PDB file of C-alpha atoms in Angstrom:
ATOM      1  CA  MET K   1     -32.477   1.045 -25.860  1.00 43.00           C
ATOM      2  CA  GLU K   2     -34.515   1.297 -23.055  1.00 49.00           C
ATOM      3  CA  PHE K   3     -31.981   1.582 -20.573  1.00 55.00           C
ATOM      4  CA  ALA K   4     -29.923   3.943 -22.464  1.00 62.00           C
ATOM      5  CA  ASP K   5     -29.324   7.547 -20.252  1.00 71.00           C
ATOM      6  CA  PHE K   6     -29.289   8.869 -23.763  1.00 75.00           C
ATOM      7  CA  VAL K   7     -30.541   8.218 -27.380  1.00 80.00           C
ATOM      8  CA  ILE K   8     -30.282   8.937 -30.846  1.00 85.00           C
ATOM      9  CA  PRO K   9     -32.496   8.764 -33.173  1.00 90.00           C
ATOM     10  CA  LEU K  10     -31.467   7.846 -36.828  1.00 92.00           C
ATOM     11  CA  VAL K  11     -33.109   7.196 -40.524  1.00 93.00           C
ATOM     12  CA  LYS K  12     -31.648   5.700 -42.760  1.00 95.00           C
ATOM     13  CA  GLY K  13     -28.616   6.618 -44.551  1.00 95.00           C
ATOM     14  CA  TRP K  14     -25.627   9.136 -43.506  1.00 95.00           C
ATOM     15  CA  ASN K  15     -25.795  10.657 -40.147  1.00 94.00           C
ATOM     16  CA  LEU K  16     -23.764  12.973 -38.412  1.00 94.00           C
ATOM     17  CA  VAL K  17     -24.032  12.418 -34.579  1.00 90.00           C
ATOM     18  CA  SER K  18     -21.821  13.300 -31.717  1.00 86.00           C
ATOM     19  CA  ILE K  19     -21.346  11.805 -28.748  1.00 79.00           C
ATOM     20  CA  PRO K  20     -22.551  13.199 -25.593  1.00 77.00           C
ATOM     21  CA  SER K  21     -19.928  14.471 -23.724  1.00 74.00           C
ATOM     22  CA  PHE K  22     -20.494  12.025 -20.169  1.00 72.00           C
ATOM     23  CA  ALA K  23     -20.278   8.997 -22.041  1.00 71.00           C
ATOM     24  CA  ASP K  24     -18.602   5.814 -21.561  1.00 68.00           C
ATOM     25  CA  PRO K  25     -16.235   4.849 -24.298  1.00 64.00           C
ATOM     26  CA  GLY K  26     -16.870   2.000 -26.381  1.00 70.00           C
ATOM     27  CA  ASP K  27     -15.919   0.366 -28.885  1.00 60.00           C
ATOM     28  CA  VAL K  28     -17.912   0.770 -32.848  1.00 68.00           C
ATOM     29  CA  THR K  29     -18.717  -2.601 -32.783  1.00 71.00           C
ATOM     30  CA  ASN K  30     -20.499  -2.643 -29.348  1.00 75.00           C
ATOM     31  CA  ALA K  31     -21.831   0.696 -29.725  1.00 75.00           C
ATOM     32  CA  LEU K  32     -23.242   0.263 -32.409  1.00 82.00           C
ATOM     33  CA  GLN K  33     -24.623  -4.158 -31.736  1.00 81.00           C
ATOM     34  CA  LEU K  34     -28.549  -2.751 -32.631  1.00 81.00           C
ATOM     35  CA  VAL K  35     -27.481  -0.504 -35.552  1.00 88.00           C
ATOM     36  CA  SER K  36     -28.112  -1.305 -38.833  1.00 90.00           C
ATOM     37  CA  ASN K  37     -25.690   0.493 -41.249  1.00 89.00           C
ATOM     38  CA  ASN K  38     -22.595  -0.527 -43.307  1.00 87.00           C
ATOM     39  CA  GLY K  39     -20.349   2.499 -41.700  1.00 90.00           C
ATOM     40  CA  VAL K  40     -18.698   4.273 -39.292  1.00 91.00           C
ATOM     41  CA  GLN K  41     -16.531   7.694 -40.804  1.00 94.00           C
ATOM     42  CA  THR K  42     -14.691   9.835 -38.892  1.00 92.00           C
ATOM     43  CA  PHE K  43     -12.497  13.334 -40.075  1.00 91.00           C
ATOM     44  CA  ASP K  44      -8.628  12.944 -39.282  1.00 88.00           C
ATOM     45  CA  PRO K  45      -7.229  16.693 -38.743  1.00 86.00           C
ATOM     46  CA  ALA K  46      -3.461  15.488 -38.827  1.00 89.00           C
ATOM     47  CA  THR K  47      -4.187  13.085 -42.667  1.00 91.00           C
ATOM     48  CA  MET K  48      -7.257  15.541 -43.856  1.00 91.00           C
ATOM     49  CA  MET K  49      -9.040  12.403 -44.531  1.00 93.00           C
ATOM     50  CA  PHE K  50     -12.338   9.939 -43.842  1.00 94.00           C
ATOM     51  CA  ALA K  51     -10.930   7.718 -41.747  1.00 93.00           C
ATOM     52  CA  THR K  52     -12.813   4.162 -40.116  1.00 92.00           C
ATOM     53  CA  PRO K  53     -12.962   4.594 -36.253  1.00 88.00           C
ATOM     54  CA  THR K  54     -12.087   1.786 -33.940  1.00 84.00           C
ATOM     55  CA  ASP K  55     -13.896   2.785 -30.733  1.00 83.00           C
ATOM     56  CA  LEU K  56     -16.249   5.745 -30.295  1.00 82.00           C
ATOM     57  CA  GLN K  57     -14.685   8.440 -28.337  1.00 82.00           C
ATOM     58  CA  PRO K  58     -17.154  12.152 -25.966  1.00 81.00           C
ATOM     59  CA  LEU K  59     -17.286  14.823 -28.634  1.00 82.00           C
ATOM     60  CA  PHE K  60     -16.155  13.301 -31.604  1.00 86.00           C
ATOM     61  CA  GLY K  61     -18.734  13.129 -34.108  1.00 89.00           C
ATOM     62  CA  TYR K  62     -18.863  10.303 -36.501  1.00 92.00           C
ATOM     63  CA  TRP K  63     -21.425   9.660 -40.001  1.00 94.00           C
ATOM     64  CA  ILE K  64     -23.583   6.959 -39.273  1.00 92.00           C
ATOM     65  CA  ASN K  65     -24.580   5.128 -42.773  1.00 94.00           C
ATOM     66  CA  VAL K  66     -28.011   3.322 -41.325  1.00 94.00           C
ATOM     67  CA  THR K  67     -28.985   1.252 -43.224  1.00 94.00           C
ATOM     68  CA  ALA K  68     -32.507   0.657 -42.014  1.00 94.00           C
ATOM     69  CA  GLU K  69     -35.617   2.750 -41.026  1.00 93.00           C
ATOM     70  CA  ASN K  70     -36.083   3.914 -37.688  1.00 90.00           C
ATOM     71  CA  GLN K  71     -33.272   3.018 -35.662  1.00 91.00           C
ATOM     72  CA  LYS K  72     -31.745   4.564 -32.601  1.00 86.00           C
ATOM     73  CA  LEU K  73     -28.492   4.960 -30.762  1.00 84.00           C
ATOM     74  CA  GLY K  74     -27.696   4.709 -27.455  1.00 78.00           C
ATOM     75  CA  PHE K  75     -24.847   5.679 -24.576  1.00 73.00           C
ATOM     76  CA  ILE K  76     -25.013   4.501 -21.002  1.00 72.00           C
ATOM     77  CA  ALA K  77     -23.648   7.357 -18.806  1.00 67.00           C
ATOM     78  CA  ASP K  78     -20.350   6.762 -17.146  1.00 63.00           C
ATOM     79  CA  THR K  79     -20.640   7.551 -13.899  1.00 61.00           C
ATOM     80  CA  ASN K  80     -16.658   7.929 -12.871  1.00 63.00           C
ATOM     81  CA  VAL K  81     -17.585  11.098 -15.355  1.00 51.00           C
ATOM     82  CA  ILE K  82     -17.257  14.482 -13.644  1.00 55.00           C
ATOM     83  CA  MET K  83     -18.359  17.829 -15.566  1.00 51.00           C
ATOM     84  CA  HIS K  84     -16.941  21.611 -14.638  1.00 53.00           C
ATOM     85  CA  ARG K  85     -19.212  23.876 -16.585  1.00 52.00           C
ATOM     86  CA  ARG K  86     -17.552  27.006 -17.302  1.00 55.00           C
ATOM     87  CA  PRO K  87     -19.635  30.477 -16.999  1.00 55.00           C
ATOM     88  CA  GLY K  88     -21.723  31.293 -19.952  1.00 54.00           C
ATOM     89  CA  ILE K  89     -22.411  34.124 -22.087  1.00 54.00           C
ATOM     90  CA  CYS K  90     -25.641  35.811 -21.601  1.00 56.00           C
ATOM     91  CA  MET K  91     -27.313  36.551 -24.883  1.00 56.00           C
ATOM     92  CA  LYS K  92     -29.538  39.452 -25.579  1.00 59.00           C
ATOM     93  CA  ALA K  93     -31.892  40.146 -28.239  1.00 61.00           C
ATOM     94  CA  GLY K  94     -30.217  42.660 -30.713  1.00 60.00           C
ATOM     95  CA  THR K  95     -31.878  46.181 -31.728  1.00 54.00           C
TER      96      THR K  95
END
């Protein structure tokens, strides 16, 4: 885990995580090989049900049921990803 570009701390129980946009997509087994867990779920809008994914894709949300304390999920950056920023909106405090 020391070599991950992005690390998400996890707590025991269900954790909702989103995979960073720069992460290299990978299958669930490899991504979670160092995390004590007993299940991963994602919501499928086509069926309106939760499903077990076969791979983890950037910018999608996943529920991970962690079975031990002090777990971490790490991601390595995909060096082939080119990020394009869109113009932002300037937020000001209201009156």
